[in-house]
XYZ file of N, CA and C in Angstrom:
738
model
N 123.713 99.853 96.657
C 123.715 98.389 96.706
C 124.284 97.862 95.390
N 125.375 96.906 95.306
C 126.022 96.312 94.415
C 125.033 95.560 93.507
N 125.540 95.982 92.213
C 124.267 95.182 91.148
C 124.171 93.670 91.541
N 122.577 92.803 91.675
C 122.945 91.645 91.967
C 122.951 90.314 90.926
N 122.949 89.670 90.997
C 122.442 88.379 89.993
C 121.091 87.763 90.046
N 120.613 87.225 89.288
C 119.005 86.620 89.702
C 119.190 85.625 90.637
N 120.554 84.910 90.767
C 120.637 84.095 92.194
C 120.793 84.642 93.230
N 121.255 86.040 93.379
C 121.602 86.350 94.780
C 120.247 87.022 94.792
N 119.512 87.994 93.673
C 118.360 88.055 94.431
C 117.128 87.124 94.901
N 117.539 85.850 94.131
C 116.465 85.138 94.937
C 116.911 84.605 96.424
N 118.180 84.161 96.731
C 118.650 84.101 98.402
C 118.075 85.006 98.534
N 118.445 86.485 98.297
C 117.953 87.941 99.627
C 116.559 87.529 99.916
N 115.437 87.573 98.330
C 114.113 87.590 98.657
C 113.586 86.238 99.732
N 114.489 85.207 98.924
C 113.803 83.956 100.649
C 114.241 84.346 101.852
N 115.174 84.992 101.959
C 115.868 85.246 103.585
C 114.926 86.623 104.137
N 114.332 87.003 102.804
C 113.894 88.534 103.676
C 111.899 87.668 103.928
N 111.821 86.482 103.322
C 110.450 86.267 103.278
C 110.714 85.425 104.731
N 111.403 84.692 104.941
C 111.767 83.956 106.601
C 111.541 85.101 107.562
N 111.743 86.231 107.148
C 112.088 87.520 108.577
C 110.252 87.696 108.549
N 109.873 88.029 107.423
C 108.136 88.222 107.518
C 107.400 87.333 107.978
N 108.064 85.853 107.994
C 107.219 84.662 108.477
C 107.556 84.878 110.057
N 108.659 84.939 110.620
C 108.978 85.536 111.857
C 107.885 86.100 112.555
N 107.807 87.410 111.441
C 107.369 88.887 112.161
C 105.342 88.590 112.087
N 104.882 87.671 111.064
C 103.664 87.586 111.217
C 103.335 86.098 111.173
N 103.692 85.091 111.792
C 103.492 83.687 112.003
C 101.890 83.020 110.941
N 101.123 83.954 111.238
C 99.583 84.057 110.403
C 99.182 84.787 109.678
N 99.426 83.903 108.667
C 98.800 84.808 107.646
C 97.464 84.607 106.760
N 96.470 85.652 106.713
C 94.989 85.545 106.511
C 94.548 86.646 106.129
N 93.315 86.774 105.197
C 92.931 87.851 104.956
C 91.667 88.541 106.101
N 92.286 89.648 106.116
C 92.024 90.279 107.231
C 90.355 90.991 106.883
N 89.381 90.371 105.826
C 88.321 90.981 105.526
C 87.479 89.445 106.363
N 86.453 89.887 107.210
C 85.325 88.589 107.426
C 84.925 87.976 106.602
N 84.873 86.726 106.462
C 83.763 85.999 105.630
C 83.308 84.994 105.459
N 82.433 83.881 105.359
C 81.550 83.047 105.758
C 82.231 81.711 104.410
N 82.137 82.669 103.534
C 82.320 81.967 101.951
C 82.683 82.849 101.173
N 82.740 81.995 99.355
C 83.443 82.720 98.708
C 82.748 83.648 97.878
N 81.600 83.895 98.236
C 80.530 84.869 97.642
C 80.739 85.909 98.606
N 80.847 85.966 99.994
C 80.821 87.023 100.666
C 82.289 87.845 100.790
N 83.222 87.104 100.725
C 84.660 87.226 100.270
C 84.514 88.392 98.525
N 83.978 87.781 97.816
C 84.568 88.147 96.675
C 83.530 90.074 96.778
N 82.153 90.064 97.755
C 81.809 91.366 97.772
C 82.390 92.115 98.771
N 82.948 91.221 99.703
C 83.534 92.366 100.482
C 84.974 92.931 99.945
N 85.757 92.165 98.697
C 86.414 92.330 98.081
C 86.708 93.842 97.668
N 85.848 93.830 96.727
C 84.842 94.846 95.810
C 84.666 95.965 96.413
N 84.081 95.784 97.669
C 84.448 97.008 98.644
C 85.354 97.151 99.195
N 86.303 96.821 99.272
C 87.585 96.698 100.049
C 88.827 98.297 99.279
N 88.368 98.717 97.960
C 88.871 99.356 97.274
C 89.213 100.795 97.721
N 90.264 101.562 97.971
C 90.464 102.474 98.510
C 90.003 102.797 99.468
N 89.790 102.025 100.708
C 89.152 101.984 102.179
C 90.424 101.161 102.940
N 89.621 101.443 104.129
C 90.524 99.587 104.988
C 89.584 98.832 105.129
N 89.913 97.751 105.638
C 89.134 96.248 105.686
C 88.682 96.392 106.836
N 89.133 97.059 108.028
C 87.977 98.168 109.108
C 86.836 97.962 108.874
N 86.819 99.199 107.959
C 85.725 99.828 107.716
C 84.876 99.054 106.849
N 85.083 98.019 106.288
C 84.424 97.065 104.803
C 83.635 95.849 106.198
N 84.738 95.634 107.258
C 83.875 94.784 107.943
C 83.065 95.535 108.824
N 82.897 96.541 109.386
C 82.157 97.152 109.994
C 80.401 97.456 109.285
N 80.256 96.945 108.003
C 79.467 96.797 107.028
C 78.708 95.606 106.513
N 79.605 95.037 106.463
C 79.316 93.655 106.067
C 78.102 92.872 106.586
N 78.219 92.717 108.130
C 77.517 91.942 108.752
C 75.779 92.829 108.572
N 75.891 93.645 108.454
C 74.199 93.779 107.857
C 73.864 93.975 106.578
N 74.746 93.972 106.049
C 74.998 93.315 104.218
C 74.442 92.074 104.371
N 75.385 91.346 104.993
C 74.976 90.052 104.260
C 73.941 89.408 105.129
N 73.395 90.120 106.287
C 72.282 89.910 106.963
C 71.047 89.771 106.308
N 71.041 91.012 105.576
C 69.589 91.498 104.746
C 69.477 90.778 103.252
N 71.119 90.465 102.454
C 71.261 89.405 101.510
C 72.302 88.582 101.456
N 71.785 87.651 102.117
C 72.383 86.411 102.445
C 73.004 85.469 100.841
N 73.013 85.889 99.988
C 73.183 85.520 98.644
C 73.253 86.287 97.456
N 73.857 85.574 96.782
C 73.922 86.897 94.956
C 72.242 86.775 94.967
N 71.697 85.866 95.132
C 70.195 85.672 94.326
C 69.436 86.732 95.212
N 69.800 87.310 96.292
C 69.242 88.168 97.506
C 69.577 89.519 97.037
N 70.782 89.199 96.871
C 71.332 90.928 96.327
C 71.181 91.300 94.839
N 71.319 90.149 94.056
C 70.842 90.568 92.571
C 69.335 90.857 92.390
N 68.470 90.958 93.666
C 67.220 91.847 93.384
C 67.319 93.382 94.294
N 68.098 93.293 94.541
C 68.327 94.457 95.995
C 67.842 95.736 95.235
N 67.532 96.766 95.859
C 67.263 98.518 95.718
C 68.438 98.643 95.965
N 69.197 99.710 94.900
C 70.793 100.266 95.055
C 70.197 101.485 96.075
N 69.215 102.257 96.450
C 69.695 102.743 97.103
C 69.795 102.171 98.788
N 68.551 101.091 99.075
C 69.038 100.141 100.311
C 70.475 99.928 100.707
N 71.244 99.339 99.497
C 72.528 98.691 99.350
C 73.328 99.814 99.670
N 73.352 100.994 99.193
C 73.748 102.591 99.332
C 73.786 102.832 100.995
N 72.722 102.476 101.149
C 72.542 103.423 102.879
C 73.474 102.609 103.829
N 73.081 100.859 103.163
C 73.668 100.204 104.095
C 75.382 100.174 104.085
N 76.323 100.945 102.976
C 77.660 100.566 102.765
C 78.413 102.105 103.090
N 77.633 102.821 103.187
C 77.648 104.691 102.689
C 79.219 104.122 103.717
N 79.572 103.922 104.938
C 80.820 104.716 105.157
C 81.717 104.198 104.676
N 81.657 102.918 103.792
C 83.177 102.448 103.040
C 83.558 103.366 101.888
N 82.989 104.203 101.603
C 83.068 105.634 100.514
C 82.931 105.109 99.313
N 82.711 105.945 98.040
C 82.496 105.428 97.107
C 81.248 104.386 96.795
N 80.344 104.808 97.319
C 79.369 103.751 98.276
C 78.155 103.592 96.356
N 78.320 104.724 95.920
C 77.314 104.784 94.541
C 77.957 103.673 93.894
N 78.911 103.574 93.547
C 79.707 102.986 92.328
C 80.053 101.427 92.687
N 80.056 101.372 94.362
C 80.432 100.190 94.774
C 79.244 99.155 95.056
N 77.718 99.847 95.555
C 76.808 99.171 95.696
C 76.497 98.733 94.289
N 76.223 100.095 93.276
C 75.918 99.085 91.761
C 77.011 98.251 91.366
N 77.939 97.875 91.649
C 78.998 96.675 90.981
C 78.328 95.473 91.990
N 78.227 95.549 93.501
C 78.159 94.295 94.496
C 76.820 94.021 93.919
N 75.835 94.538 93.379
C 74.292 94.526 92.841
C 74.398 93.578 91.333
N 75.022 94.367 90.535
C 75.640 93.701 89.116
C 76.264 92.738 89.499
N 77.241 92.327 89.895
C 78.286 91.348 89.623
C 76.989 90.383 90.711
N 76.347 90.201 91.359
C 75.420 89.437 91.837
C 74.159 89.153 91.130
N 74.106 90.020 89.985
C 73.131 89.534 89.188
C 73.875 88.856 87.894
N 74.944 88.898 87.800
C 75.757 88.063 86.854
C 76.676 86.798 87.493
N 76.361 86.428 88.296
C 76.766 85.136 88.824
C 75.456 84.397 88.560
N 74.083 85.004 89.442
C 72.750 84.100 88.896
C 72.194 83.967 87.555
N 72.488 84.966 86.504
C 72.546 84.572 85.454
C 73.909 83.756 84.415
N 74.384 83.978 84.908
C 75.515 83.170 83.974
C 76.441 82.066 84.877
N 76.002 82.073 86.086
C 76.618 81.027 86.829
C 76.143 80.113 88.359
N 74.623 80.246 87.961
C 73.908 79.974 88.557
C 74.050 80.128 90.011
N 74.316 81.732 90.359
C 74.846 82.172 91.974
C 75.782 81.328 92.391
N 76.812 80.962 91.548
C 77.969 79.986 91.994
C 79.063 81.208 91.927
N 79.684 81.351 92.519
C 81.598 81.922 92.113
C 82.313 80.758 91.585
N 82.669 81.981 90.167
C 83.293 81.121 89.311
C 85.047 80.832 90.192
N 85.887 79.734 89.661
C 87.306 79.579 90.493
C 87.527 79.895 89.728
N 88.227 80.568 87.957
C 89.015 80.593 87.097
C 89.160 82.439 87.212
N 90.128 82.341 86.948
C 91.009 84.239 86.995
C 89.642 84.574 85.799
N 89.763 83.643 84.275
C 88.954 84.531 83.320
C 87.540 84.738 83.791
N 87.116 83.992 84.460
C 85.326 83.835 84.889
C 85.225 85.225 85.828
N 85.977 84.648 86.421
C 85.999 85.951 87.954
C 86.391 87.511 86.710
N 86.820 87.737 86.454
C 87.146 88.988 85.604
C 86.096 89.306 84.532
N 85.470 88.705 84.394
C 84.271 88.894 83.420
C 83.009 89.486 84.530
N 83.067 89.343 85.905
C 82.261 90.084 86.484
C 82.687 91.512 86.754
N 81.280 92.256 87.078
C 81.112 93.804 87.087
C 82.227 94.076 88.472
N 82.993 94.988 87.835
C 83.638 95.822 89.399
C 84.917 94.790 90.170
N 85.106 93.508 89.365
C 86.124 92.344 89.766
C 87.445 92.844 88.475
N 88.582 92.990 88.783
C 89.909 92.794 88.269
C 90.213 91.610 88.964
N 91.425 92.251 88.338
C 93.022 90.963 88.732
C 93.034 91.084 90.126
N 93.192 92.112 90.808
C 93.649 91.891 92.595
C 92.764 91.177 93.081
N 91.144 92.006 92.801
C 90.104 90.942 93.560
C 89.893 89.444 93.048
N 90.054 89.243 91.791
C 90.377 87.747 91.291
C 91.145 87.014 92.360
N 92.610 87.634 92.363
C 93.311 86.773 92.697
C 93.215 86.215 94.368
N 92.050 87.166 95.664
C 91.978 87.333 97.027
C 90.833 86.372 96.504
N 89.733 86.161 95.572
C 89.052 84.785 95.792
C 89.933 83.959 95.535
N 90.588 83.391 94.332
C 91.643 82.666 94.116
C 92.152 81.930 95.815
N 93.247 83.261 96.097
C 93.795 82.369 97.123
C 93.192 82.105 98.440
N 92.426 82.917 98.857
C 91.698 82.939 100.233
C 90.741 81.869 100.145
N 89.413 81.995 99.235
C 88.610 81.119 99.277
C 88.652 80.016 98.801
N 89.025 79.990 97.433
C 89.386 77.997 96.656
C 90.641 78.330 97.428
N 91.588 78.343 97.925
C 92.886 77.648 98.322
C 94.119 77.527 96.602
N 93.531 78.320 95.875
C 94.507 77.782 94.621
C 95.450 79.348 94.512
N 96.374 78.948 93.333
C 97.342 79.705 93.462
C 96.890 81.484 93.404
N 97.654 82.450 93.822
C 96.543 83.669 93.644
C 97.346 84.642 94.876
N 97.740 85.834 93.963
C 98.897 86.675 94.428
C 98.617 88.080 94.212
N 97.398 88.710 95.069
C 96.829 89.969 95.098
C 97.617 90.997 94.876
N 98.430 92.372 93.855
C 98.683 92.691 94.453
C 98.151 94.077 94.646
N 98.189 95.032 95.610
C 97.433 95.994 96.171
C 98.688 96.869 96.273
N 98.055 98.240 96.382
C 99.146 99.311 97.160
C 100.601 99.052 97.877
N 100.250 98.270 98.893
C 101.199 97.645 99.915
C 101.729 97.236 98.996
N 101.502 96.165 98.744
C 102.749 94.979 97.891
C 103.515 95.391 96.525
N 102.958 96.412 96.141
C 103.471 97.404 94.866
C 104.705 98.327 95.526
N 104.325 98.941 97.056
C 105.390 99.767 97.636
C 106.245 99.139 98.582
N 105.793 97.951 98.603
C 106.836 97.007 99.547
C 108.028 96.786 98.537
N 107.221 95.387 97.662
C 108.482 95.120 96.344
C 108.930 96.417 95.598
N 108.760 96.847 95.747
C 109.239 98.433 94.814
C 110.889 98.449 95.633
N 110.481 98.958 97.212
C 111.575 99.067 97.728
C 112.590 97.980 98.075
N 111.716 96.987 98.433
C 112.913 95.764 98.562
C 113.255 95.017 96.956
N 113.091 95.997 95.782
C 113.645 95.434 94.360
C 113.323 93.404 94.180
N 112.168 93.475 94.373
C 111.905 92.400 94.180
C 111.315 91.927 93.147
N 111.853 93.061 91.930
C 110.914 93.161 90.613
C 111.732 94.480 90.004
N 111.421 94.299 88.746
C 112.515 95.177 87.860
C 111.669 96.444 87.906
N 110.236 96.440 88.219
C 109.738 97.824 87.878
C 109.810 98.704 89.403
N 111.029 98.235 90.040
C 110.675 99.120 90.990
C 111.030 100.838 91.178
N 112.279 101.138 89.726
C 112.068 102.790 89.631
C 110.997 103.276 89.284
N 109.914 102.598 88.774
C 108.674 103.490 88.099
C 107.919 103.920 88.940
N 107.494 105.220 88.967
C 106.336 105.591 89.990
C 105.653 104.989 90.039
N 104.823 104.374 88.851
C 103.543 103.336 89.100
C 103.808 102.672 88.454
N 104.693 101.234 89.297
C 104.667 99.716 88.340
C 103.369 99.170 87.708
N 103.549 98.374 87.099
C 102.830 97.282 86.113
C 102.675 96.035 87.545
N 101.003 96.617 87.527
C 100.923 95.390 88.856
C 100.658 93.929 88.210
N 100.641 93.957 87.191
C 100.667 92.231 86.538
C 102.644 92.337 86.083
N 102.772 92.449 86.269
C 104.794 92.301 86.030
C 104.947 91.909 87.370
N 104.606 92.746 88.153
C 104.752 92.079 89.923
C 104.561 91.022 89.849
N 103.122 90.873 89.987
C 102.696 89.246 89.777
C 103.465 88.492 89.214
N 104.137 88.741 87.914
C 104.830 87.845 87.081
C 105.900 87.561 87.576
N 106.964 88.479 88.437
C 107.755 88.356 88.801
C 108.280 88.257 90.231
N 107.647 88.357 90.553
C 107.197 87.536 92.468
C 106.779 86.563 92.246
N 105.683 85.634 91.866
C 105.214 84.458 91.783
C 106.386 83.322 91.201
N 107.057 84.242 90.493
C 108.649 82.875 89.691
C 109.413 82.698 90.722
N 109.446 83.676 92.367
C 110.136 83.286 93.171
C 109.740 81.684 93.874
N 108.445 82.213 94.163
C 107.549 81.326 95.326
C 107.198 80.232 94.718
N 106.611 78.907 95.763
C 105.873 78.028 95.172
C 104.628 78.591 95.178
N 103.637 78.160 93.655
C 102.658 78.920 93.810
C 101.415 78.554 94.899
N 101.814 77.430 96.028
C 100.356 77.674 97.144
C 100.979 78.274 98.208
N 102.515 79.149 98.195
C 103.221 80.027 98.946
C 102.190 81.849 98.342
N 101.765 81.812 97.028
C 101.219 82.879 96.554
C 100.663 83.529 97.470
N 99.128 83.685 98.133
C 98.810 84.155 98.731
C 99.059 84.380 100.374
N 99.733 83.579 100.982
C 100.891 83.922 101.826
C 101.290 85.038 101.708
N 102.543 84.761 100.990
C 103.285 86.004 100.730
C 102.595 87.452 100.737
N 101.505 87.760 99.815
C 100.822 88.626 99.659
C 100.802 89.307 100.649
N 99.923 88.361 101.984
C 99.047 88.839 102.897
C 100.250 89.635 103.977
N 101.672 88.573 103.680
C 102.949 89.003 104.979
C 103.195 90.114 104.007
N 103.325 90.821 103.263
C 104.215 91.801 102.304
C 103.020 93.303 102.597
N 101.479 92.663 102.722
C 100.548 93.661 103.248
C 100.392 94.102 104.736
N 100.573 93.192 105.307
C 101.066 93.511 106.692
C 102.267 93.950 107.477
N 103.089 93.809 106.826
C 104.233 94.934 106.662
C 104.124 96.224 106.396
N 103.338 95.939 104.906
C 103.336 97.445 104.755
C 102.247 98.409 105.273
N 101.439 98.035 105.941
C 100.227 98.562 107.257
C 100.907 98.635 108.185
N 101.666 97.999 108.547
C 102.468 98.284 109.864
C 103.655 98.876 109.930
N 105.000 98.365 109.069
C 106.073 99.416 109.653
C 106.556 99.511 107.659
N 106.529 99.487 106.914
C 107.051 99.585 105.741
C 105.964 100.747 105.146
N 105.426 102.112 105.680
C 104.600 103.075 105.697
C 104.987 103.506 103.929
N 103.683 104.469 103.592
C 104.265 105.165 102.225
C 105.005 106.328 102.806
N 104.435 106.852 103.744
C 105.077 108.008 104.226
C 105.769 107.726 106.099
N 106.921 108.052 105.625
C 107.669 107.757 107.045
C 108.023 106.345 107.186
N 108.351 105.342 106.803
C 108.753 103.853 107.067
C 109.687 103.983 108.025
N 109.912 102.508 109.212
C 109.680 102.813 110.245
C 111.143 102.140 110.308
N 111.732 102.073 109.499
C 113.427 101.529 108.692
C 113.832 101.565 110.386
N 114.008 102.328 111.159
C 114.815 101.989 112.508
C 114.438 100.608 113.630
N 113.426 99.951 112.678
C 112.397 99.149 113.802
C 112.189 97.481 112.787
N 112.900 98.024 111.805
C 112.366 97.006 111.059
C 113.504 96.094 110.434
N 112.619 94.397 110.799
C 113.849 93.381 110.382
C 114.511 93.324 109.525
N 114.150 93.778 108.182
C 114.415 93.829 107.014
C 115.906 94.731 106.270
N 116.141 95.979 107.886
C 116.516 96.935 107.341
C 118.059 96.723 106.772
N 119.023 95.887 107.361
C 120.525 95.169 107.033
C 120.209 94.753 105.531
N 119.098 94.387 104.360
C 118.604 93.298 103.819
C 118.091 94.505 102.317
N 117.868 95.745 103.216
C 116.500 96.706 102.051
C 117.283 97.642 101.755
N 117.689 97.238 99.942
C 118.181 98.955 99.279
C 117.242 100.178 99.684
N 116.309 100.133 100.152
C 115.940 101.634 100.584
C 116.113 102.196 101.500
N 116.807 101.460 102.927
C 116.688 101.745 104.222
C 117.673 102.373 104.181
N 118.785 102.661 103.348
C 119.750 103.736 104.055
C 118.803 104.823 103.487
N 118.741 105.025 102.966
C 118.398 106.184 101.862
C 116.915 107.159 102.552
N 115.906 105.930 103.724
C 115.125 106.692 104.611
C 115.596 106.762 105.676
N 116.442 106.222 106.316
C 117.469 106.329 107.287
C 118.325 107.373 107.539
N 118.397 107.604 106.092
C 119.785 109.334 106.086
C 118.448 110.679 105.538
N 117.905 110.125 105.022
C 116.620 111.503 105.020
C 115.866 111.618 106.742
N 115.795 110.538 107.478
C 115.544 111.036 109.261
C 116.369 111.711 109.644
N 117.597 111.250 109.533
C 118.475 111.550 110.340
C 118.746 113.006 110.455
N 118.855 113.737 108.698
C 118.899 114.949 108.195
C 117.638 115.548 109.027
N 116.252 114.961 109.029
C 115.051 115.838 109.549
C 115.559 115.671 111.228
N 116.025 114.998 111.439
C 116.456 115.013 113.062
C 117.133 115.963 113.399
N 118.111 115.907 112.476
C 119.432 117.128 112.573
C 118.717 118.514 112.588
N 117.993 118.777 111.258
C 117.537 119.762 111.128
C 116.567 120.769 112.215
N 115.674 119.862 112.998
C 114.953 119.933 114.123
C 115.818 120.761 115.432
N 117.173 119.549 115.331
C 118.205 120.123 116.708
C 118.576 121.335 116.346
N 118.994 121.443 115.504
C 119.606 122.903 114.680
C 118.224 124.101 115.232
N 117.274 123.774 114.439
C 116.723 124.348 115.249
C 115.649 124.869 116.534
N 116.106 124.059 117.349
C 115.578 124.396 118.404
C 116.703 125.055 119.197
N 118.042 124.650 118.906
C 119.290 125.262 119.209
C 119.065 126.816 118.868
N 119.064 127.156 117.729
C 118.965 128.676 117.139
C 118.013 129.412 118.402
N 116.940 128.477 118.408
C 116.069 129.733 118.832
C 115.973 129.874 120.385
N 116.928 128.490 120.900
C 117.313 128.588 122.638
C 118.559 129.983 122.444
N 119.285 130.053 121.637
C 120.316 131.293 121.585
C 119.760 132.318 121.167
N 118.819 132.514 120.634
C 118.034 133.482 120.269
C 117.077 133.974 122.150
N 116.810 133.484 122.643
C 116.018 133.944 123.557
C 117.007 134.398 124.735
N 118.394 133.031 124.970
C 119.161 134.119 126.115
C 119.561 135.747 125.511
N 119.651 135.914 123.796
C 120.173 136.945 123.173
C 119.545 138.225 123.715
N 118.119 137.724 124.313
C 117.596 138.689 124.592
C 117.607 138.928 126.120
């Protein structure tokens, strides 16, 4: 792909964000939640799982504590039994336990709206900051996660996309200068649903997907199929001549 200019990559990136508005008309975060307290723990658990499995949990979570002030007295191992299949269930019940006993002490069981407030709680970064941010207050707030690190990676929508592991605040920095920022969490959610659905880490689904006329990577997984296609015919060929041989 011909080196571009920062104007032509911002045309590509709006024309390739029209094809995602296309392809997912709604966009929402795909975790249940009532409010922005139950949002910001199912957050928290949301971490190397799917949102499946985080809601398949939830609802007798927040059954048994209906509030930080409910859960900031909780037994971790109650909290334990009740989360065990989102994995990581030790490390994740004491943060949803902590960070609920540090909202009633320092914020009177309120969720704070500011990136610094929210980050000063137990087991909360920047991604989960930014999914209260945009989901629950409605303010600007541009998660980004796995997906959106291996989406923009490949569609060069950010300078760190040769690095094995970008700088997920450079993303941020440099995706958000595209968009208007109450487009932020939008975007996010279409760039994650892509990449759950056909923009895979392994195998992307480049023959199926709108994007592909548009994405420096699609030749490049396009001619690595094609080769495993080839390679396949080749041999199943060999070993059909191999059996009349005999």
């Amino acid at each position: 792909m011909a080196r571009e200019t920062k104007a032509q990559r911002h045309e590509r990136m709006r024309e390739q964000y029209i094809r995602l508005i296309e392809l997912y008309p709604v966009a929402q975060c795909s975790l249940h939640h009532r409010n922005e307290w139950e949002l910001l723990v199912a957050t928290v658990m949301s971490a190397q799982t799917t949102d499946e499995r985080v809601n398949s949990v939830t609802p007798e979570l927040f059954d048994r504590y209906p509030d930080a002030q409910a859960l900031a007295q909780a037994q971790l191992w109650d909290v334990e039994n009740i989360i065990r299949p989102v994995g990581f269930y030790h490390m994740k019940a004491l943060h949803i336990i902590e960070l609920s006993q540090a909202l009633v002490e320092r914020f009177d069981g309120v969720v704070p709206h500011t990136m610094d407030e929210l980050t000063t709680l137990p087991g909360v970064g920047r991604k989960t900051a930014n999914v209260v941010l945009g989901d629950a207050f409605h303010l600007p707030g541009f998660p980004v996660d796995t997906h959106v690190k291996r989406v923009t990676s490949r569609l060069r929508w950010h300078t760190q996309w040769r690095k094995t592991n970008p700088d997920p605040v450079e993303i941020e920095k440099q995706v958000t200068a595209e968009f208007p920022p109450e487009w932020w969490a939008d975007v996010s959610h279409r760039l994650i649903f892509f990449g759950r659905n056909i923009c895979h880490a392994r195998n992307p689904e480049c023959e199926i997907c709108p994007l592909r006329e548009s994405c420096p990577a699609a030749p490049q997984f396009l001619a690595q199929k094609a080769e495993k296609e080839a390679r396949k015919k080749y041999a199943a060929q060999r070993k059909a001549l191999k059996g009349h041989q005999r």
